[in-house]
Structure formats: structure tokens, C-alpha cells
C-alpha positions as a printed Julia matrix, in Angstrom:
83×3 Matrix{Float64}:
   8.68  -20.65   -4.3
   5.16  -21.79   -5.27
   3.69  -19.1    -2.99
   5.6   -16.38   -4.8
   4.38  -17.65   -8.17
   0.78  -17.84   -7.01
   0.98  -14.41   -5.48
   2.41  -12.94   -8.68
  -0.3   -14.58  -10.76
  -3.11  -13.31   -8.5
  -1.68   -9.79   -8.56
  -1.56   -9.83  -12.39
  -5.08  -11.23  -12.61
  -6.35   -8.68  -10.11
  -4.69   -5.86  -12.03
  -6.31   -6.95  -15.3
  -9.74   -7.2   -13.67
  -9.32   -3.93  -11.91
  -8.21   -2.18  -15.13
 -11.2    -3.59  -16.98
 -13.68   -2.59  -14.24
 -12.09    0.83  -13.71
 -13.98    2.23  -16.69
 -17.39    1.31  -15.4
 -17.09    2.79  -11.89
 -18.1     6.39  -11.23
 -15.49    8.71   -9.74
 -17.29    9.17   -6.42
 -17.36    5.4    -5.89
 -13.69    5.11   -6.8
 -12.81    7.67   -4.17
 -14.83    5.83   -1.53
 -13.24    2.5    -2.46
  -9.7     3.99   -2.36
 -10.38    5.57    1.03
 -11.74    2.28    2.43
  -8.85    0.26    1.06
  -6.35    2.86    2.37
  -7.93    2.64    5.8
  -7.76   -1.17    5.71
  -4.06   -1.07    4.68
  -3.36    1.4     7.5
  -5.0    -0.92   10.03
  -3.04   -3.92    8.8
   0.2    -1.96    8.83
  -0.41   -0.57   12.32
  -1.23   -4.07   13.59
   2.06   -5.4    12.15
   4.06   -2.56   13.65
   2.43   -2.7    17.07
   2.73   -6.48   17.39
   6.36   -6.61   16.23
   7.86   -3.33   17.39
   8.84   -4.7    20.8
  10.54   -7.69   19.2
  12.71   -5.53   16.96
  16.43   -5.29   17.62
  16.57   -1.88   15.93
  13.34    0.02   16.76
  14.83    3.3    15.62
  15.3     1.84   12.13
  11.48    1.96   11.66
  11.42    5.68   12.34
  14.46    6.34   10.11
  12.87    4.3     7.34
   9.67    6.31    7.52
  11.64    9.55    7.39
  13.83    8.47    4.48
  10.8     7.09    2.6
   8.92   10.32    3.08
  11.75   12.4     1.71
  12.25   10.1    -1.3
   8.52    9.95   -1.98
   8.24   13.75   -1.87
  11.3    14.21   -4.09
   9.79   11.82   -6.67
   6.33   13.41   -6.29
   4.74   10.0    -5.79
   1.6    11.39   -4.28
   1.04   13.67   -7.31
   1.58   10.77   -9.74
  -1.04    8.61   -8.05
  -3.58   11.3    -7.44
């Protein structure tokens, strides 16, 4: 339980700092930072999938989840809202 509270507090603190610093960063640097962070998240996600995929009892569920998430994200225009 303490881990959840600490995680929540650090996310809130990071959001506040990020919102404050957002104004002072030029757009070309923001794009580079977002690309780098996206690449890092992709690497972490791929590592988690590759290392745990063989242990999964329902490996097809991963593929179905990606498909359903893609359809829902497109229907809600999530990419357009964040871009």
C-alpha cells in the first residue's frame, strides 16, 4: 500500500514540475524528448512482453488486447487528442 501512495505522489509531483517546465521548452526540443521517451517506453514494453510471453497461459489474449485497444483508441481519437 505504501508503494502505491509513493507512486501516486511522485506522479503528481512530476506532473506539476512538467507542467511548469513545459512553458520554457522550445517545440523542437519537446518533440525530441517525446520521441526519446516513446522509444524508451517501447523498449521497456517489448522487454516485458518478450520475457513473459512464453510464461503466459493465454498468449492470444495479448494480441486480442492490442487489437481491441487499437479500435477503441481510434474510435476515441486518442492520437489526435494528444498530438
